[in-house]
mmCIF file of C-alpha atoms in Angstrom:
data_model
loop_
_atom_site.group_PDB
_atom_site.id
_atom_site.type_symbol
_atom_site.label_atom_id
_atom_site.label_comp_id
_atom_site.label_asym_id
_atom_site.label_seq_id
_atom_site.Cartn_x
_atom_site.Cartn_y
_atom_site.Cartn_z
ATOM 1 C CA MET A 1 61.766 -18.131 -22.172
ATOM 2 C CA LYS A 2 60.689 -21.047 -20.549
ATOM 3 C CA VAL A 3 57.445 -22.057 -19.028
ATOM 4 C CA LEU A 4 56.658 -24.938 -16.576
ATOM 5 C CA LEU A 5 52.913 -25.956 -17.056
ATOM 6 C CA PRO A 6 51.280 -28.795 -14.414
ATOM 7 C CA GLY A 7 50.461 -32.051 -15.489
ATOM 8 C CA THR A 8 47.224 -31.590 -13.131
ATOM 9 C CA ILE A 9 45.194 -29.569 -15.740
ATOM 10 C CA ALA A 10 45.035 -29.306 -19.561
ATOM 11 C CA LEU A 11 46.560 -26.157 -20.081
ATOM 12 C CA ASP A 12 46.715 -24.187 -24.268
ATOM 13 C CA PRO A 13 46.903 -20.858 -24.046
ATOM 14 C CA GLU A 14 48.541 -18.570 -26.227
ATOM 15 C CA LEU A 15 51.722 -18.063 -26.032
ATOM 16 C CA PRO A 16 54.245 -14.849 -27.323
ATOM 17 C CA ALA A 17 57.281 -14.930 -29.323
ATOM 18 C CA GLY A 18 59.857 -17.120 -28.130
ATOM 19 C CA VAL A 19 57.347 -18.817 -25.171
ATOM 20 C CA VAL A 20 58.320 -22.674 -25.066
ATOM 21 C CA THR A 21 56.186 -24.599 -22.779
ATOM 22 C CA ALA A 22 57.158 -28.076 -20.699
ATOM 23 C CA VAL A 23 54.930 -30.077 -18.658
ATOM 24 C CA TYR A 24 56.102 -31.462 -15.294
ATOM 25 C CA ASP A 25 54.777 -33.979 -12.568
ATOM 26 C CA VAL A 26 53.423 -31.674 -9.418
ATOM 27 C CA HIS A 27 54.237 -34.596 -7.060
ATOM 28 C CA GLN A 28 58.003 -35.209 -8.256
ATOM 29 C CA PRO A 29 61.268 -32.578 -8.406
ATOM 30 C CA VAL A 30 61.517 -30.734 -11.345
ATOM 31 C CA PRO A 31 63.571 -32.471 -13.587
ATOM 32 C CA GLU A 32 66.788 -30.848 -14.300
ATOM 33 C CA GLU A 33 66.571 -29.993 -17.762
ATOM 34 C CA HIS A 34 63.600 -27.384 -16.880
ATOM 35 C CA THR A 35 65.212 -26.032 -14.152
ATOM 36 C CA ASP A 36 66.415 -22.839 -16.346
ATOM 37 C CA ALA A 37 62.388 -22.263 -16.565
ATOM 38 C CA GLU A 38 61.562 -18.347 -16.078
ATOM 39 C CA VAL A 39 58.175 -19.154 -15.290
ATOM 40 C CA LEU A 40 56.278 -21.744 -12.912
ATOM 41 C CA VAL A 41 52.269 -22.219 -13.446
ATOM 42 C CA VAL A 42 51.310 -24.499 -9.914
ATOM 43 C CA TRP A 43 48.134 -26.795 -9.931
ATOM 44 C CA GLY A 44 47.627 -28.820 -7.070
ATOM 45 C CA ASN A 45 51.979 -28.711 -6.274
ATOM 46 C CA SER A 46 52.994 -30.752 -3.567
ATOM 47 C CA ALA A 47 54.781 -28.937 -0.564
ATOM 48 C CA GLY A 48 58.282 -30.750 -1.214
ATOM 49 C CA ASN A 49 57.711 -30.009 -5.371
ATOM 50 C CA LEU A 50 57.236 -26.471 -4.595
ATOM 51 C CA THR A 51 59.853 -26.071 -2.004
ATOM 52 C CA ASP A 52 62.496 -27.894 -4.639
ATOM 53 C CA ALA A 53 61.599 -25.504 -7.218
ATOM 54 C CA ALA A 54 62.304 -22.671 -5.022
ATOM 55 C CA GLY A 55 65.718 -23.866 -4.192
ATOM 56 C CA ARG A 56 66.504 -25.527 -7.723
ATOM 57 C CA LEU A 57 65.030 -22.907 -10.575
ATOM 58 C CA THR A 58 67.409 -20.093 -10.070
ATOM 59 C CA SER A 59 66.315 -18.679 -13.475
ATOM 60 C CA LEU A 60 62.672 -18.283 -11.986
ATOM 61 C CA ARG A 61 60.800 -14.912 -12.422
ATOM 62 C CA TRP A 62 57.435 -15.507 -12.279
ATOM 63 C CA VAL A 63 54.847 -17.959 -10.496
ATOM 64 C CA GLN A 64 51.663 -17.945 -11.756
ATOM 65 C CA THR A 65 49.323 -20.345 -9.194
ATOM 66 C CA LEU A 66 45.989 -21.607 -10.399
ATOM 67 C CA ALA A 67 44.370 -21.176 -6.751
ATOM 68 C CA ALA A 68 42.491 -18.879 -5.056
ATOM 69 C CA GLY A 69 44.838 -18.452 -2.060
ATOM 70 C CA PRO A 70 48.528 -18.041 -2.717
ATOM 71 C CA ASP A 71 49.478 -19.260 0.820
ATOM 72 C CA ALA A 72 51.063 -22.787 -0.512
ATOM 73 C CA VAL A 73 53.235 -20.920 -2.929
ATOM 74 C CA LEU A 74 54.324 -17.469 -0.429
ATOM 75 C CA GLY A 75 55.096 -20.651 2.045
ATOM 76 C CA ALA A 76 57.606 -22.405 -0.505
ATOM 77 C CA GLY A 77 60.802 -20.439 -0.185
ATOM 78 C CA PHE A 78 60.753 -18.956 -3.265
ATOM 79 C CA ALA A 79 62.541 -16.317 -3.470
ATOM 80 C CA ASP A 80 61.344 -12.224 -2.719
ATOM 81 C CA ASP A 81 62.243 -10.889 -6.284
ATOM 82 C CA VAL A 82 59.845 -13.487 -7.650
ATOM 83 C CA VAL A 83 56.327 -12.453 -9.091
ATOM 84 C CA VAL A 84 53.617 -14.448 -7.551
ATOM 85 C CA THR A 85 50.258 -14.310 -9.371
ATOM 86 C CA ALA A 86 47.256 -15.739 -7.913
ATOM 87 C CA GLY A 87 44.211 -17.552 -9.421
ATOM 88 C CA LEU A 88 40.868 -15.152 -8.474
ATOM 89 C CA GLY A 89 37.837 -15.250 -10.066
ATOM 90 C CA LEU A 90 39.103 -19.188 -11.788
ATOM 91 C CA HIS A 91 36.916 -20.248 -8.402
ATOM 92 C CA ASP A 92 33.781 -17.557 -8.351
ATOM 93 C CA ARG A 93 31.304 -20.225 -9.608
ATOM 94 C CA THR A 94 32.128 -23.224 -7.920
ATOM 95 C CA VAL A 95 33.068 -22.078 -4.981
ATOM 96 C CA ALA A 96 29.781 -19.739 -4.480
ATOM 97 C CA GLU A 97 28.249 -23.170 -5.514
ATOM 98 C CA HIS A 98 29.739 -24.983 -3.656
ATOM 99 C CA THR A 99 29.198 -22.881 -0.149
ATOM 100 C CA LEU A 100 24.988 -22.742 -1.039
ATOM 101 C CA GLY A 101 24.646 -26.376 -1.570
ATOM 102 C CA LEU A 102 26.528 -26.183 2.478
ATOM 103 C CA VAL A 103 23.956 -23.362 3.517
ATOM 104 C CA LEU A 104 21.169 -25.817 2.337
ATOM 105 C CA ALA A 105 22.036 -28.537 3.954
ATOM 106 C CA ALA A 106 22.858 -26.566 7.354
ATOM 107 C CA ALA A 107 19.352 -25.002 7.112
ATOM 108 C CA ARG A 108 17.614 -28.272 6.346
ATOM 109 C CA ARG A 109 19.120 -30.037 8.476
ATOM 110 C CA LEU A 110 21.047 -33.157 5.809
ATOM 111 C CA ASN A 111 23.501 -33.695 8.198
ATOM 112 C CA LEU A 112 21.088 -35.323 10.237
ATOM 113 C CA LEU A 113 18.933 -36.259 8.428
ATOM 114 C CA ILE A 114 21.527 -38.601 6.462
ATOM 115 C CA ARG A 115 22.914 -39.987 9.554
ATOM 116 C CA ALA A 116 18.872 -41.353 10.245
ATOM 117 C CA GLN A 117 18.899 -42.908 6.959
ATOM 118 C CA ILE A 118 22.568 -44.437 7.567
ATOM 119 C CA GLY A 119 20.775 -45.638 10.753
ATOM 120 C CA HIS A 120 17.738 -46.862 9.202
ATOM 121 C CA ARG A 121 15.322 -44.524 11.095
ATOM 122 C CA TRP A 122 12.323 -42.031 10.123
ATOM 123 C CA ALA A 123 13.787 -38.952 11.776
ATOM 124 C CA GLY A 124 9.672 -37.844 12.438
ATOM 125 C CA GLU A 125 10.779 -34.805 14.251
ATOM 126 C CA LEU A 126 11.947 -33.461 10.948
ATOM 127 C CA GLY A 127 9.541 -33.918 8.807
ATOM 128 C CA GLY A 128 5.348 -33.453 8.235
ATOM 129 C CA VAL A 129 4.449 -30.749 9.996
ATOM 130 C CA GLN A 130 7.032 -27.570 10.527
ATOM 131 C CA PRO A 131 7.276 -24.332 11.929
ATOM 132 C CA VAL A 132 7.891 -22.127 8.670
ATOM 133 C CA ARG A 133 10.689 -19.569 11.468
ATOM 134 C CA PRO A 134 11.070 -21.448 14.958
ATOM 135 C CA THR A 135 11.723 -19.109 17.264
ATOM 136 C CA GLY A 136 15.975 -20.134 18.178
ATOM 137 C CA SER A 137 16.828 -21.894 14.739
ATOM 138 C CA PHE A 138 18.027 -21.678 11.651
ATOM 139 C CA ARG A 139 16.069 -23.631 9.291
ATOM 140 C CA THR A 140 15.237 -21.475 6.532
ATOM 141 C CA LEU A 141 17.142 -18.346 4.393
ATOM 142 C CA GLY A 142 14.104 -16.295 4.427
ATOM 143 C CA ASP A 143 14.524 -13.504 6.196
ATOM 144 C CA ALA A 144 17.551 -15.128 7.469
ATOM 145 C CA ASN A 145 20.689 -12.360 8.115
ATOM 146 C CA VAL A 146 23.892 -13.885 6.434
ATOM 147 C CA VAL A 147 27.601 -11.816 6.871
ATOM 148 C CA ILE A 148 30.007 -13.028 4.344
ATOM 149 C CA TRP A 149 33.357 -12.209 5.780
ATOM 150 C CA GLY A 150 35.655 -11.479 2.947
ATOM 151 C CA PHE A 151 33.168 -10.074 0.747
ATOM 152 C CA GLY A 152 35.349 -10.044 -2.596
ATOM 153 C CA GLY A 153 34.878 -12.247 -6.227
ATOM 154 C CA ILE A 154 32.890 -15.447 -4.228
ATOM 155 C CA ALA A 155 31.073 -13.182 -2.373
ATOM 156 C CA ALA A 156 29.795 -11.423 -5.012
ATOM 157 C CA ARG A 157 28.324 -14.532 -6.843
ATOM 158 C CA LEU A 158 26.880 -15.798 -4.002
ATOM 159 C CA ALA A 159 25.221 -13.363 -2.367
ATOM 160 C CA PRO A 160 22.504 -12.743 -5.129
ATOM 161 C CA LEU A 161 21.756 -16.926 -4.211
ATOM 162 C CA LEU A 162 21.273 -16.532 -0.566
ATOM 163 C CA ALA A 163 19.269 -13.065 -1.611
ATOM 164 C CA ALA A 164 17.575 -15.024 -3.883
ATOM 165 C CA LEU A 165 16.113 -17.191 -1.242
ATOM 166 C CA GLY A 166 15.044 -14.514 0.367
ATOM 167 C CA ALA A 167 18.311 -14.044 3.172
ATOM 168 C CA ASN A 168 19.634 -10.377 3.800
ATOM 169 C CA VAL A 169 23.271 -9.936 3.401
ATOM 170 C CA THR A 170 25.900 -7.934 4.791
ATOM 171 C CA GLY A 171 30.010 -8.573 3.192
ATOM 172 C CA VAL A 172 32.960 -7.599 5.307
ATOM 173 C CA ALA A 173 35.885 -6.160 3.693
ATOM 174 C CA ARG A 174 38.604 -3.676 4.501
ATOM 175 C CA THR A 175 36.422 -0.654 2.827
ATOM 176 C CA ALA A 176 32.996 0.003 3.844
ATOM 177 C CA GLY A 177 30.223 0.440 1.552
ATOM 178 C CA THR A 178 28.146 -1.191 -1.485
ATOM 179 C CA ARG A 179 29.215 -3.869 -3.647
ATOM 180 C CA HIS A 180 27.278 -5.522 -6.262
ATOM 181 C CA GLY A 181 23.977 -4.259 -4.734
ATOM 182 C CA PHE A 182 24.929 -5.581 -1.100
ATOM 183 C CA PRO A 183 26.146 -3.422 2.110
ATOM 184 C CA VAL A 184 29.853 -3.884 3.025
ATOM 185 C CA VAL A 185 31.131 -2.782 6.430
ATOM 186 C CA THR A 186 34.394 -2.809 8.015
ATOM 187 C CA GLU A 187 35.448 -5.684 10.539
ATOM 188 C CA SER A 188 35.439 -3.568 13.651
ATOM 189 C CA ASP A 189 31.264 -2.812 12.555
ATOM 190 C CA LEU A 190 31.163 -6.590 12.419
ATOM 191 C CA PRO A 191 31.522 -7.437 16.785
ATOM 192 C CA ALA A 192 27.946 -5.232 16.798
ATOM 193 C CA ARG A 193 26.321 -7.281 13.700
ATOM 194 C CA LEU A 194 27.165 -11.333 15.183
ATOM 195 C CA PRO A 195 24.493 -10.708 17.590
ATOM 196 C CA SER A 196 21.900 -10.732 14.936
ATOM 197 C CA THR A 197 23.746 -13.183 12.720
ATOM 198 C CA ASP A 198 22.048 -16.226 11.430
ATOM 199 C CA LEU A 199 24.506 -17.717 8.614
ATOM 200 C CA LEU A 200 28.279 -16.735 9.285
ATOM 201 C CA ILE A 201 29.657 -17.499 6.501
ATOM 202 C CA ASN A 202 33.799 -16.759 6.055
ATOM 203 C CA ILE A 203 35.580 -16.285 2.672
ATOM 204 C CA LEU A 204 38.578 -15.430 4.874
ATOM 205 C CA PRO A 205 42.366 -15.673 2.577
ATOM 206 C CA ALA A 206 45.552 -17.412 4.753
ATOM 207 C CA THR A 207 47.347 -14.426 5.858
ATOM 208 C CA PRO A 208 48.797 -13.537 9.508
ATOM 209 C CA GLU A 209 46.153 -11.110 9.823
ATOM 210 C CA THR A 210 43.297 -13.440 9.612
ATOM 211 C CA ALA A 211 44.931 -16.254 11.557
ATOM 212 C CA GLY A 212 43.006 -17.874 13.906
ATOM 213 C CA ILE A 213 40.246 -14.846 13.689
ATOM 214 C CA VAL A 214 37.248 -16.484 13.944
ATOM 215 C CA GLY A 215 38.107 -17.500 17.395
ATOM 216 C CA ALA A 216 36.348 -17.588 20.788
ATOM 217 C CA GLU A 217 35.494 -13.918 21.079
ATOM 218 C CA VAL A 218 33.306 -13.679 17.576
ATOM 219 C CA LEU A 219 31.672 -17.069 18.021
ATOM 220 C CA ALA A 220 30.318 -16.211 21.408
ATOM 221 C CA ALA A 221 29.381 -13.535 19.925
ATOM 222 C CA LEU A 222 26.735 -15.131 17.631
ATOM 223 C CA PRO A 223 23.676 -16.835 18.676
ATOM 224 C CA ALA A 224 23.313 -19.657 20.034
ATOM 225 C CA HIS A 225 20.671 -20.867 16.673
ATOM 226 C CA ALA A 226 23.540 -19.400 14.464
ATOM 227 C CA TRP A 227 25.747 -21.578 12.041
ATOM 228 C CA VAL A 228 29.281 -21.253 10.945
ATOM 229 C CA ILE A 229 30.470 -21.895 6.978
ATOM 230 C CA ASN A 230 33.690 -22.088 6.210
ATOM 231 C CA VAL A 231 34.954 -21.931 2.881
ATOM 232 C CA GLY A 232 37.574 -19.651 2.959
ATOM 233 C CA ARG A 233 41.633 -21.226 4.849
ATOM 234 C CA GLY A 234 41.271 -23.674 7.533
ATOM 235 C CA ALA A 235 44.118 -21.498 9.236
ATOM 236 C CA THR A 236 40.988 -18.345 9.387
ATOM 237 C CA LEU A 237 39.154 -20.862 12.296
ATOM 238 C CA ASP A 238 39.538 -21.343 15.473
ATOM 239 C CA GLU A 239 38.393 -25.631 14.980
ATOM 240 C CA HIS A 240 38.860 -26.562 19.390
ATOM 241 C CA ALA A 241 36.673 -23.197 20.213
ATOM 242 C CA LEU A 242 34.050 -24.069 17.518
ATOM 243 C CA LEU A 243 33.797 -27.383 18.580
ATOM 244 C CA SER A 244 33.958 -26.015 22.065
ATOM 245 C CA ALA A 245 31.127 -23.797 21.510
ATOM 246 C CA ILE A 246 28.832 -26.648 19.669
ATOM 247 C CA ARG A 247 29.368 -29.437 22.239
ATOM 248 C CA GLU A 248 28.335 -26.520 25.131
ATOM 249 C CA GLY A 249 25.561 -25.549 22.653
ATOM 250 C CA ARG A 250 26.331 -21.648 22.292
ATOM 251 C CA LEU A 251 26.006 -22.762 18.823
ATOM 252 C CA ALA A 252 23.934 -24.513 16.531
ATOM 253 C CA GLY A 253 26.310 -25.925 14.088
ATOM 254 C CA ALA A 254 29.264 -25.460 11.503
ATOM 255 C CA ALA A 255 30.021 -26.778 7.832
ATOM 256 C CA LEU A 256 32.741 -27.047 7.060
ATOM 257 C CA ASP A 257 34.966 -27.589 4.387
ATOM 258 C CA VAL A 258 38.643 -26.679 5.078
ATOM 259 C CA PHE A 259 40.347 -27.389 7.743
ATOM 260 C CA GLU A 260 44.169 -26.410 9.694
ATOM 261 C CA SER A 261 45.369 -29.444 8.859
ATOM 262 C CA GLU A 262 44.574 -31.249 5.437
ATOM 263 C CA PRO A 263 43.596 -34.268 4.974
ATOM 264 C CA LEU A 264 41.268 -34.108 8.020
ATOM 265 C CA PRO A 265 42.769 -36.926 10.668
ATOM 266 C CA ALA A 266 40.932 -39.227 10.911
ATOM 267 C CA THR A 267 41.443 -38.704 14.474
ATOM 268 C CA SER A 268 39.751 -35.096 14.686
ATOM 269 C CA PRO A 269 36.616 -34.959 17.119
ATOM 270 C CA LEU A 270 35.158 -32.888 14.566
ATOM 271 C CA TRP A 271 33.917 -36.015 12.560
ATOM 272 C CA SER A 272 32.025 -37.480 15.342
ATOM 273 C CA GLU A 273 29.984 -34.049 16.163
ATOM 274 C CA PRO A 274 26.712 -34.490 14.911
ATOM 275 C CA ASN A 275 26.310 -30.399 14.340
ATOM 276 C CA ILE A 276 29.293 -30.825 12.060
ATOM 277 C CA ILE A 277 29.173 -31.044 8.843
ATOM 278 C CA ILE A 278 32.713 -31.533 6.604
ATOM 279 C CA THR A 279 33.437 -31.706 2.870
ATOM 280 C CA PRO A 280 37.265 -32.270 2.117
ATOM 281 C CA HIS A 281 38.282 -28.916 0.341
ATOM 282 C CA ALA A 282 35.744 -29.483 -2.646
ATOM 283 C CA ALA A 283 34.414 -26.055 -3.276
ATOM 284 C CA GLY A 284 36.664 -24.861 -5.602
ATOM 285 C CA GLY A 285 39.390 -27.445 -7.580
ATOM 286 C CA ARG A 286 38.112 -26.510 -10.683
ATOM 287 C CA PRO A 287 39.486 -23.637 -12.092
ATOM 288 C CA GLU A 288 37.534 -21.970 -15.421
ATOM 289 C CA ASN A 289 39.626 -19.974 -18.252
ATOM 290 C CA ALA A 290 42.476 -20.825 -16.476
ATOM 291 C CA ALA A 291 44.012 -20.867 -20.158
ATOM 292 C CA VAL A 292 42.386 -17.317 -21.091
ATOM 293 C CA LEU A 293 43.968 -15.739 -17.228
ATOM 294 C CA LEU A 294 47.165 -17.401 -18.028
ATOM 295 C CA SER A 295 47.402 -16.095 -21.792
ATOM 296 C CA GLU A 296 46.387 -12.595 -20.570
ATOM 297 C CA ASN A 297 49.464 -12.759 -17.990
ATOM 298 C CA LEU A 298 51.758 -13.872 -20.598
ATOM 299 C CA ALA A 299 51.261 -11.197 -22.637
ATOM 300 C CA ALA A 300 51.633 -9.052 -20.210
ATOM 301 C CA TYR A 301 54.902 -10.166 -18.462
ATOM 302 C CA ALA A 302 56.280 -10.190 -22.654
ATOM 303 C CA ALA A 303 55.781 -6.752 -22.940
ATOM 304 C CA GLY A 304 56.422 -5.679 -19.732
ATOM 305 C CA THR A 305 53.071 -4.610 -18.347
ATOM 306 C CA PRO A 306 51.447 -5.348 -15.544
ATOM 307 C CA LEU A 307 50.266 -8.829 -14.174
ATOM 308 C CA ARG A 308 47.268 -9.428 -13.040
ATOM 309 C CA ASN A 309 46.563 -10.614 -9.364
ATOM 310 C CA VAL A 310 49.760 -10.004 -8.377
ATOM 311 C CA ILE A 311 50.466 -11.129 -4.621
ATOM 312 C CA VAL A 312 52.198 -7.980 -2.349
ATOM 313 C CA ARG A 313 54.663 -9.681 -0.141
#
């Protein structure tokens, strides 16, 4: 059995007997001598590379993406009988760290302070004596109401960090209950919570059901001082509705790491909005323990037992 490993990351998985590996270029068509591969590991692949692999790797039976979200693989056209597994858990810590950074940047107005620094201006209105909890403004996590939409592994790492700084954290997921010590409600309960939400963090995956789900209706239900953070997928957020809400003063701001079109075009009006913080899909990008996940799944595949993180299509 041949396993193709991406050249974008050093991987040295434990291999079952009879398994061989080859490293391939994720930006080029798969070489002809490797089109007999049964397993394809994906990380940082171009759309063209994935489409080529879907059409030419006729012996392929399983695709392991190291990304938490499998949308790029699912959109490449692989046959329905090809199993797809995701890199769930590999990015929990790094994305949680980045999200915390965006949250603190929003609360402490680092976006405006950096603009002032570039202009060599002492932003006295943001320094010196300040109210602890100014009315109608998100300026601290202390007693802030934070809603995390998409309460999975990343949220499990993020929520305790927010709570340690005083936030009241509520998760939104498919089933209600208590997870990792935090209350979780379903999407049907979300509208009642939005008017008292100071910070809405979106960690939703890209699926047909989540396309544009953070849209005009959701944004209109938030108070004018609220901020939106998106570290899930760009397709889940209506960027036009978000920009309109911010420009019209119906929403305080947003911190975005993912976008409908990436790289974000230079012509996008999002760049020029002072109360929008932009990072270039930088929250993840460093899968941790990828070789461990791959080793476990290769062993399971060879033994004919269930794989971890199978995506239902």
